[in-house]
Amino acid sequence: MSRVLNCIVAVCPDRGIGYKGDLPWHPTRLNNEFKHFRRLTVTRTPGAEDRRNVVIMGRRTWFSIPEKNRPLNDRINIVLSRQLEAPPAGAHHLARDLASALRLLDGPSTTGGLLADQVWVIGGSSLYSEVMETPGPRRLFVTQILKQFPSDTFFPDIGPTRYRLLPEYPGVSSELQEENGIQYRFQVYQSIDP
Ligand SMILES: NC(=O)c1ccc[n+]([C@@H]2O[C@H](COP(=O)([O-])OP(=O)(O)OC[C@H]3O[C@@H](n4cnc5c(N)ncnc54)[C@H](OP(=O)(O)O)[C@@H]3O)[C@@H](O)[C@H]2O)c1
């Protein structure tokens, strides 16, 4: 059975996710939203505590993470780039494309497999598009930011024929959230089997 790929994103009403290499709402911090991101991406499946979760990201997303926070701890960090020759300092692995990144996770550790548990795609735009458009089981963990900010990087449209919004998801609050005057909601979408 193919592996579930989880995308996680925080998105403005116009689907903006980034501005000038940072988050659209920068320098405002949404600490509880970060905690939500961390908790979801770090938590392993019960019984898989000997494994580690994986975060896969594009080169610009990697460099958008403050240096002191790289790599994202307690997770295997894979950076995608066609230009870089070696993993950027601190990253665990470099891959030329998504398929090569996923191949790193195959197989037992004795053959170089990474003993991965959950796989999280954490941006940016083209990587989200690729994952959302290609076949296979997908989940989208979307924080809908209910305030507009200028953006130059966008999340793809979540096609209603391919994804359905789940009414609830274990461990994800359906309450309206608010921090620093910004309201937001957590949503989880699941791919509809073809
Ligand atoms: N709101 C959120 O939740 C969120 C999440 C993530 C990022 N962001 C924001 O989004 C912006 C960064 O995203 P972005 O879309 O501009 O860039 P990005 O996807 O992070 O990085 C683009 C680069 O990554 C590499 N890449 C991407 N997909 C690849 C693939 N399939 N195979 C091989 N290489 C691939 C390429 O690197 P090379 O050019 O080296 O080949 C490409 O130029 C920042 O502003 C960041 O703050 C926001």
PDB file of C-alpha atoms and ligand atoms in Angstrom:
ATOM      1  CA  MET A   1       0.000   0.000   0.000  1.00  0.00           C
ATOM      2  CA  SER A   2       1.350   3.430  -0.816  1.00  0.00           C
ATOM      3  CA  ARG A   3       2.437   5.701   1.971  1.00  0.00           C
ATOM      4  CA  VAL A   4       0.161   8.548   3.114  1.00  0.00           C
ATOM      5  CA  LEU A   5       1.720  11.924   2.306  1.00  0.00           C
ATOM      6  CA  ASN A   6       0.664  14.705   4.686  1.00  0.00           C
ATOM      7  CA  CYS A   7       0.851  18.333   3.588  1.00  0.00           C
ATOM      8  CA  ILE A   8       0.794  21.026   6.240  1.00  0.00           C
ATOM      9  CA  VAL A   9       0.312  24.721   5.527  1.00  0.00           C
ATOM     10  CA  ALA A  10      -1.009  27.978   6.948  1.00  0.00           C
ATOM     11  CA  VAL A  11      -2.832  29.959   4.323  1.00  0.00           C
ATOM     12  CA  CYS A  12      -4.443  33.414   3.952  1.00  0.00           C
ATOM     13  CA  PRO A  13      -7.929  33.876   2.451  1.00  0.00           C
ATOM     14  CA  ASP A  14      -6.429  34.451  -1.036  1.00  0.00           C
ATOM     15  CA  ARG A  15      -4.321  31.269  -0.555  1.00  0.00           C
ATOM     16  CA  GLY A  16      -1.162  33.306   0.118  1.00  0.00           C
ATOM     17  CA  ILE A  17       1.472  31.376   2.087  1.00  0.00           C
ATOM     18  CA  GLY A  18       4.621  33.454   1.729  1.00  0.00           C
ATOM     19  CA  TYR A  19       5.934  36.965   1.186  1.00  0.00           C
ATOM     20  CA  LYS A  20       9.521  37.972   0.462  1.00  0.00           C
ATOM     21  CA  GLY A  21      10.857  34.649   1.719  1.00  0.00           C
ATOM     22  CA  ASP A  22       8.920  34.690   4.987  1.00  0.00           C
ATOM     23  CA  LEU A  23       5.386  34.094   6.192  1.00  0.00           C
ATOM     24  CA  PRO A  24       2.843  36.713   5.047  1.00  0.00           C
ATOM     25  CA  TRP A  25       2.050  37.759   8.645  1.00  0.00           C
ATOM     26  CA  HIS A  26       5.753  38.207   9.590  1.00  0.00           C
ATOM     27  CA  PRO A  27       6.859  39.751  11.966  1.00  0.00           C
ATOM     28  CA  THR A  28       3.685  38.832  13.881  1.00  0.00           C
ATOM     29  CA  ARG A  29       4.209  35.420  15.481  1.00  0.00           C
ATOM     30  CA  LEU A  30       1.509  32.786  15.810  1.00  0.00           C
ATOM     31  CA  ASN A  31       3.137  30.697  18.536  1.00  0.00           C
ATOM     32  CA  ASN A  32       0.214  28.321  19.054  1.00  0.00           C
ATOM     33  CA  GLU A  33       0.019  27.753  15.310  1.00  0.00           C
ATOM     34  CA  PHE A  34       3.742  26.824  15.366  1.00  0.00           C
ATOM     35  CA  LYS A  35       3.051  24.469  18.272  1.00  0.00           C
ATOM     36  CA  HIS A  36       0.275  22.832  16.250  1.00  0.00           C
ATOM     37  CA  PHE A  37       2.744  22.384  13.337  1.00  0.00           C
ATOM     38  CA  ARG A  38       5.388  20.949  15.628  1.00  0.00           C
ATOM     39  CA  ARG A  39       3.060  18.602  17.508  1.00  0.00           C
ATOM     40  CA  LEU A  40       1.574  17.167  14.313  1.00  0.00           C
ATOM     41  CA  THR A  41       4.864  16.762  12.468  1.00  0.00           C
ATOM     42  CA  VAL A  42       6.744  15.261  15.441  1.00  0.00           C
ATOM     43  CA  THR A  43       4.095  12.872  16.799  1.00  0.00           C
ATOM     44  CA  ARG A  44       4.613   9.311  15.664  1.00  0.00           C
ATOM     45  CA  THR A  45       2.098   6.541  15.169  1.00  0.00           C
ATOM     46  CA  PRO A  46       1.633   4.581  18.431  1.00  0.00           C
ATOM     47  CA  GLY A  47       4.063   1.657  18.335  1.00  0.00           C
ATOM     48  CA  ALA A  48       6.443   3.403  15.896  1.00  0.00           C
ATOM     49  CA  GLU A  49       8.512   5.160  18.574  1.00  0.00           C
ATOM     50  CA  ASP A  50      11.717   3.616  17.145  1.00  0.00           C
ATOM     51  CA  ARG A  51      11.094   5.537  13.934  1.00  0.00           C
ATOM     52  CA  ARG A  52      11.240   9.234  13.109  1.00  0.00           C
ATOM     53  CA  ASN A  53       8.912  11.426  11.132  1.00  0.00           C
ATOM     54  CA  VAL A  54      10.179  13.071   7.981  1.00  0.00           C
ATOM     55  CA  VAL A  55       9.727  16.626   6.731  1.00  0.00           C
ATOM     56  CA  ILE A  56      10.276  17.253   3.019  1.00  0.00           C
ATOM     57  CA  MET A  57      10.639  20.821   1.760  1.00  0.00           C
ATOM     58  CA  GLY A  58      11.841  22.928  -1.135  1.00  0.00           C
ATOM     59  CA  ARG A  59      15.122  24.860  -0.929  1.00  0.00           C
ATOM     60  CA  ARG A  60      13.462  28.236  -0.309  1.00  0.00           C
ATOM     61  CA  THR A  61      11.325  26.858   2.526  1.00  0.00           C
ATOM     62  CA  TRP A  62      14.454  25.428   4.174  1.00  0.00           C
ATOM     63  CA  PHE A  63      16.152  28.821   4.047  1.00  0.00           C
ATOM     64  CA  SER A  64      12.983  30.542   5.326  1.00  0.00           C
ATOM     65  CA  ILE A  65      13.398  28.664   8.633  1.00  0.00           C
ATOM     66  CA  PRO A  66      15.517  30.731  11.067  1.00  0.00           C
ATOM     67  CA  GLU A  67      19.037  29.244  11.138  1.00  0.00           C
ATOM     68  CA  LYS A  68      18.828  28.530  14.868  1.00  0.00           C
ATOM     69  CA  ASN A  69      15.770  26.337  14.241  1.00  0.00           C
ATOM     70  CA  ARG A  70      17.342  24.278  11.427  1.00  0.00           C
ATOM     71  CA  PRO A  71      17.077  21.351  11.085  1.00  0.00           C
ATOM     72  CA  LEU A  72      13.558  21.005  12.522  1.00  0.00           C
ATOM     73  CA  ASN A  73      14.355  18.866  15.537  1.00  0.00           C
ATOM     74  CA  ASP A  74      13.107  15.338  16.177  1.00  0.00           C
ATOM     75  CA  ARG A  75      12.377  14.992  12.445  1.00  0.00           C
ATOM     76  CA  ILE A  76      14.430  13.848   9.460  1.00  0.00           C
ATOM     77  CA  ASN A  77      14.821  16.928   7.252  1.00  0.00           C
ATOM     78  CA  ILE A  78      14.972  16.344   3.483  1.00  0.00           C
ATOM     79  CA  VAL A  79      15.553  19.350   1.209  1.00  0.00           C
ATOM     80  CA  LEU A  80      14.655  19.254  -2.495  1.00  0.00           C
ATOM     81  CA  SER A  81      16.841  21.085  -4.993  1.00  0.00           C
ATOM     82  CA  ARG A  82      18.040  20.525  -8.534  1.00  0.00           C
ATOM     83  CA  GLN A  83      20.848  23.079  -8.044  1.00  0.00           C
ATOM     84  CA  LEU A  84      22.476  22.216  -4.737  1.00  0.00           C
ATOM     85  CA  GLU A  85      25.254  19.630  -4.840  1.00  0.00           C
ATOM     86  CA  ALA A  86      25.128  18.707  -1.161  1.00  0.00           C
ATOM     87  CA  PRO A  87      22.586  19.063   1.650  1.00  0.00           C
ATOM     88  CA  PRO A  88      22.581  22.625   3.016  1.00  0.00           C
ATOM     89  CA  ALA A  89      24.312  22.852   6.416  1.00  0.00           C
ATOM     90  CA  GLY A  90      22.140  21.146   9.016  1.00  0.00           C
ATOM     91  CA  ALA A  91      19.826  19.279   6.613  1.00  0.00           C
ATOM     92  CA  HIS A  92      19.937  15.493   6.812  1.00  0.00           C
ATOM     93  CA  HIS A  93      19.391  14.711   3.135  1.00  0.00           C
ATOM     94  CA  LEU A  94      19.229  16.379  -0.269  1.00  0.00           C
ATOM     95  CA  ALA A  95      17.044  14.967  -3.048  1.00  0.00           C
ATOM     96  CA  ARG A  96      16.739  15.973  -6.712  1.00  0.00           C
ATOM     97  CA  ASP A  97      12.986  15.366  -6.841  1.00  0.00           C
ATOM     98  CA  LEU A  98      10.092  14.098  -4.754  1.00  0.00           C
ATOM     99  CA  ALA A  99      10.352  10.530  -6.023  1.00  0.00           C
ATOM    100  CA  SER A 100      14.036  10.382  -5.007  1.00  0.00           C
ATOM    101  CA  ALA A 101      13.143  11.772  -1.572  1.00  0.00           C
ATOM    102  CA  LEU A 102      10.511   9.083  -1.081  1.00  0.00           C
ATOM    103  CA  ARG A 103      12.950   6.383  -2.236  1.00  0.00           C
ATOM    104  CA  LEU A 104      15.248   7.391   0.647  1.00  0.00           C
ATOM    105  CA  LEU A 105      12.503   6.160   2.981  1.00  0.00           C
ATOM    106  CA  ASP A 106      12.215   2.721   1.450  1.00  0.00           C
ATOM    107  CA  GLY A 107      13.774  -0.372   2.826  1.00  0.00           C
ATOM    108  CA  PRO A 108      15.224  -1.351   6.177  1.00  0.00           C
ATOM    109  CA  SER A 109      17.918   0.743   7.823  1.00  0.00           C
ATOM    110  CA  THR A 110      20.443  -1.984   6.991  1.00  0.00           C
ATOM    111  CA  THR A 111      20.026  -1.108   3.303  1.00  0.00           C
ATOM    112  CA  GLY A 112      20.066   2.626   3.880  1.00  0.00           C
ATOM    113  CA  GLY A 113      16.328   3.063   4.496  1.00  0.00           C
ATOM    114  CA  LEU A 114      15.548   5.791   7.003  1.00  0.00           C
ATOM    115  CA  LEU A 115      13.098   3.957   9.300  1.00  0.00           C
ATOM    116  CA  ALA A 116      10.532   6.643   8.661  1.00  0.00           C
ATOM    117  CA  ASP A 117       7.135   6.880  10.242  1.00  0.00           C
ATOM    118  CA  GLN A 118       4.951   9.752   9.031  1.00  0.00           C
ATOM    119  CA  VAL A 119       5.931  11.881   6.060  1.00  0.00           C
ATOM    120  CA  TRP A 120       5.147  15.600   6.071  1.00  0.00           C
ATOM    121  CA  VAL A 121       5.463  17.873   3.056  1.00  0.00           C
ATOM    122  CA  ILE A 122       5.970  21.386   4.433  1.00  0.00           C
ATOM    123  CA  GLY A 123       6.162  23.546   1.274  1.00  0.00           C
ATOM    124  CA  GLY A 124       6.501  25.472  -0.849  1.00  0.00           C
ATOM    125  CA  SER A 125       4.105  26.017  -3.707  1.00  0.00           C
ATOM    126  CA  SER A 126       5.288  23.659  -6.430  1.00  0.00           C
ATOM    127  CA  LEU A 127       5.911  20.817  -3.999  1.00  0.00           C
ATOM    128  CA  TYR A 128       2.401  21.136  -2.539  1.00  0.00           C
ATOM    129  CA  SER A 129       1.005  21.131  -6.119  1.00  0.00           C
ATOM    130  CA  GLU A 130       2.952  18.039  -7.079  1.00  0.00           C
ATOM    131  CA  VAL A 131       1.855  16.110  -4.004  1.00  0.00           C
ATOM    132  CA  MET A 132      -1.771  17.229  -4.234  1.00  0.00           C
ATOM    133  CA  GLU A 133      -2.090  16.445  -7.943  1.00  0.00           C
ATOM    134  CA  THR A 134      -0.384  13.069  -8.055  1.00  0.00           C
ATOM    135  CA  PRO A 135      -2.293   9.899  -7.181  1.00  0.00           C
ATOM    136  CA  GLY A 136      -2.078   8.279  -3.769  1.00  0.00           C
ATOM    137  CA  PRO A 137      -3.439   8.795  -0.267  1.00  0.00           C
ATOM    138  CA  ARG A 138      -2.999  12.377   0.909  1.00  0.00           C
ATOM    139  CA  ARG A 139      -4.011  14.453   3.910  1.00  0.00           C
ATOM    140  CA  LEU A 140      -3.897  18.241   3.978  1.00  0.00           C
ATOM    141  CA  PHE A 141      -3.564  19.954   7.360  1.00  0.00           C
ATOM    142  CA  VAL A 142      -4.561  23.511   6.569  1.00  0.00           C
ATOM    143  CA  THR A 143      -4.596  26.456   8.949  1.00  0.00           C
ATOM    144  CA  GLN A 144      -7.019  28.959   7.449  1.00  0.00           C
ATOM    145  CA  ILE A 145      -5.755  32.391   8.511  1.00  0.00           C
ATOM    146  CA  LEU A 146      -8.817  34.622   8.531  1.00  0.00           C
ATOM    147  CA  LYS A 147      -6.954  37.855   7.780  1.00  0.00           C
ATOM    148  CA  GLN A 148      -5.450  38.979   4.507  1.00  0.00           C
ATOM    149  CA  PHE A 149      -1.746  39.885   4.190  1.00  0.00           C
ATOM    150  CA  PRO A 150       0.307  40.676   1.070  1.00  0.00           C
ATOM    151  CA  SER A 151       1.679  37.459  -0.454  1.00  0.00           C
ATOM    152  CA  ASP A 152       3.857  36.450  -3.389  1.00  0.00           C
ATOM    153  CA  THR A 153       3.653  32.653  -2.937  1.00  0.00           C
ATOM    154  CA  PHE A 154       0.405  30.698  -3.024  1.00  0.00           C
ATOM    155  CA  PHE A 155      -1.139  27.365  -2.050  1.00  0.00           C
ATOM    156  CA  PRO A 156      -2.902  25.442  -4.828  1.00  0.00           C
ATOM    157  CA  ASP A 157      -6.678  25.320  -5.014  1.00  0.00           C
ATOM    158  CA  ILE A 158      -7.994  22.346  -3.009  1.00  0.00           C
ATOM    159  CA  GLY A 159     -10.130  20.651  -5.646  1.00  0.00           C
ATOM    160  CA  PRO A 160     -13.445  19.461  -4.141  1.00  0.00           C
ATOM    161  CA  THR A 161     -13.476  16.460  -6.482  1.00  0.00           C
ATOM    162  CA  ARG A 162     -10.119  15.247  -5.153  1.00  0.00           C
ATOM    163  CA  TYR A 163     -10.320  16.276  -1.459  1.00  0.00           C
ATOM    164  CA  ARG A 164     -13.011  16.344   1.189  1.00  0.00           C
ATOM    165  CA  LEU A 165     -12.970  18.417   4.362  1.00  0.00           C
ATOM    166  CA  LEU A 166     -13.205  16.135   7.397  1.00  0.00           C
ATOM    167  CA  PRO A 167     -15.805  17.207   9.989  1.00  0.00           C
ATOM    168  CA  GLU A 168     -13.277  16.505  12.747  1.00  0.00           C
ATOM    169  CA  TYR A 169      -9.836  14.963  13.199  1.00  0.00           C
ATOM    170  CA  PRO A 170      -8.347  13.472  16.381  1.00  0.00           C
ATOM    171  CA  GLY A 171      -6.159  15.973  18.198  1.00  0.00           C
ATOM    172  CA  VAL A 172      -7.040  18.886  15.909  1.00  0.00           C
ATOM    173  CA  SER A 173      -9.257  21.534  17.507  1.00  0.00           C
ATOM    174  CA  SER A 174     -12.267  22.719  15.528  1.00  0.00           C
ATOM    175  CA  GLU A 175     -12.570  25.836  17.739  1.00  0.00           C
ATOM    176  CA  LEU A 176     -11.845  29.270  16.323  1.00  0.00           C
ATOM    177  CA  GLN A 177      -8.298  30.288  17.371  1.00  0.00           C
ATOM    178  CA  GLU A 178      -6.967  33.795  17.967  1.00  0.00           C
ATOM    179  CA  GLU A 179      -3.459  35.132  18.602  1.00  0.00           C
ATOM    180  CA  ASN A 180      -2.130  38.669  18.358  1.00  0.00           C
ATOM    181  CA  GLY A 181      -5.418  39.837  16.864  1.00  0.00           C
ATOM    182  CA  ILE A 182      -5.339  37.207  14.085  1.00  0.00           C
ATOM    183  CA  GLN A 183      -8.100  34.604  13.955  1.00  0.00           C
ATOM    184  CA  TYR A 184      -7.569  31.229  12.329  1.00  0.00           C
ATOM    185  CA  ARG A 185      -9.050  27.730  12.079  1.00  0.00           C
ATOM    186  CA  PHE A 186      -7.483  24.301  11.705  1.00  0.00           C
ATOM    187  CA  GLN A 187      -8.873  22.105   8.931  1.00  0.00           C
ATOM    188  CA  VAL A 188      -8.021  18.622   7.706  1.00  0.00           C
ATOM    189  CA  TYR A 189      -8.760  17.400   4.185  1.00  0.00           C
ATOM    190  CA  GLN A 190      -8.427  13.845   2.955  1.00  0.00           C
ATOM    191  CA  SER A 191      -8.006  12.655  -0.611  1.00  0.00           C
ATOM    192  CA  ILE A 192     -11.010  10.924  -2.105  1.00  0.00           C
ATOM    193  CA  ASP A 193     -10.071   7.552  -3.554  1.00  0.00           C
ATOM    194  CA  PRO A 194     -10.318   7.612  -7.345  1.00  0.00           C
TER     195      PRO A 194
HETATM  196  N1  LIG B   1       2.483  29.402   5.133  1.00  0.00           N
HETATM  197  C1  LIG B   1       3.090  28.229   5.138  1.00  0.00           C
HETATM  198  O1  LIG B   1       2.604  27.264   5.731  1.00  0.00           O
HETATM  199  C2  LIG B   1       4.388  28.080   4.377  1.00  0.00           C
HETATM  200  C3  LIG B   1       4.957  26.811   4.231  1.00  0.00           C
HETATM  201  C4  LIG B   1       6.150  26.708   3.507  1.00  0.00           C
HETATM  202  C5  LIG B   1       6.728  27.840   2.946  1.00  0.00           C
HETATM  203  N2  LIG B   1       6.138  29.051   3.120  1.00  0.00           N
HETATM  204  C6  LIG B   1       6.695  30.259   2.498  1.00  0.00           C
HETATM  205  O2  LIG B   1       6.780  30.005   1.099  1.00  0.00           O
HETATM  206  C7  LIG B   1       7.982  30.592   0.576  1.00  0.00           C
HETATM  207  C8  LIG B   1       8.895  29.492   0.039  1.00  0.00           C
HETATM  208  O3  LIG B   1       8.173  28.663  -0.864  1.00  0.00           O
HETATM  209  P1  LIG B   1       8.432  28.666  -2.455  1.00  0.00           P
HETATM  210  O4  LIG B   1       7.254  28.031  -3.111  1.00  0.00           O
HETATM  211  O5  LIG B   1       8.823  30.044  -2.870  1.00  0.00           O
HETATM  212  O6  LIG B   1       9.734  27.799  -2.601  1.00  0.00           O
HETATM  213  P2  LIG B   1      10.110  26.271  -2.230  1.00  0.00           P
HETATM  214  O7  LIG B   1       9.184  25.324  -2.886  1.00  0.00           O
HETATM  215  O8  LIG B   1      10.312  26.127  -0.780  1.00  0.00           O
HETATM  216  O9  LIG B   1      11.538  26.195  -2.899  1.00  0.00           O
HETATM  217  C9  LIG B   1      11.644  26.251  -4.299  1.00  0.00           C
HETATM  218  C10 LIG B   1      12.912  25.524  -4.681  1.00  0.00           C
HETATM  219  O10 LIG B   1      12.904  24.211  -4.099  1.00  0.00           O
HETATM  220  C11 LIG B   1      13.380  23.268  -5.007  1.00  0.00           C
HETATM  221  N3  LIG B   1      12.283  22.392  -5.366  1.00  0.00           N
HETATM  222  C12 LIG B   1      10.953  22.568  -5.135  1.00  0.00           C
HETATM  223  N4  LIG B   1      10.249  21.512  -5.578  1.00  0.00           N
HETATM  224  C13 LIG B   1      11.143  20.658  -6.084  1.00  0.00           C
HETATM  225  C14 LIG B   1      11.047  19.387  -6.697  1.00  0.00           C
HETATM  226  N5  LIG B   1       9.862  18.762  -6.865  1.00  0.00           N
HETATM  227  N6  LIG B   1      12.178  18.772  -7.104  1.00  0.00           N
HETATM  228  C15 LIG B   1      13.393  19.389  -6.934  1.00  0.00           C
HETATM  229  N7  LIG B   1      13.552  20.590  -6.378  1.00  0.00           N
HETATM  230  C16 LIG B   1      12.443  21.217  -5.958  1.00  0.00           C
HETATM  231  C17 LIG B   1      13.920  24.065  -6.186  1.00  0.00           C
HETATM  232  O11 LIG B   1      15.244  24.412  -5.773  1.00  0.00           O
HETATM  233  P3  LIG B   1      16.471  24.731  -6.793  1.00  0.00           P
HETATM  234  O12 LIG B   1      16.125  26.069  -7.397  1.00  0.00           O
HETATM  235  O13 LIG B   1      17.652  24.750  -5.885  1.00  0.00           O
HETATM  236  O14 LIG B   1      16.479  23.625  -7.793  1.00  0.00           O
HETATM  237  C18 LIG B   1      13.031  25.294  -6.183  1.00  0.00           C
HETATM  238  O15 LIG B   1      13.592  26.430  -6.827  1.00  0.00           O
HETATM  239  C19 LIG B   1       8.580  31.368   1.727  1.00  0.00           C
HETATM  240  O16 LIG B   1       8.057  32.689   1.699  1.00  0.00           O
HETATM  241  C20 LIG B   1       8.086  30.617   2.962  1.00  0.00           C
HETATM  242  O17 LIG B   1       8.035  31.454   4.108  1.00  0.00           O
HETATM  243  C21 LIG B   1       4.971  29.185   3.827  1.00  0.00           C
END
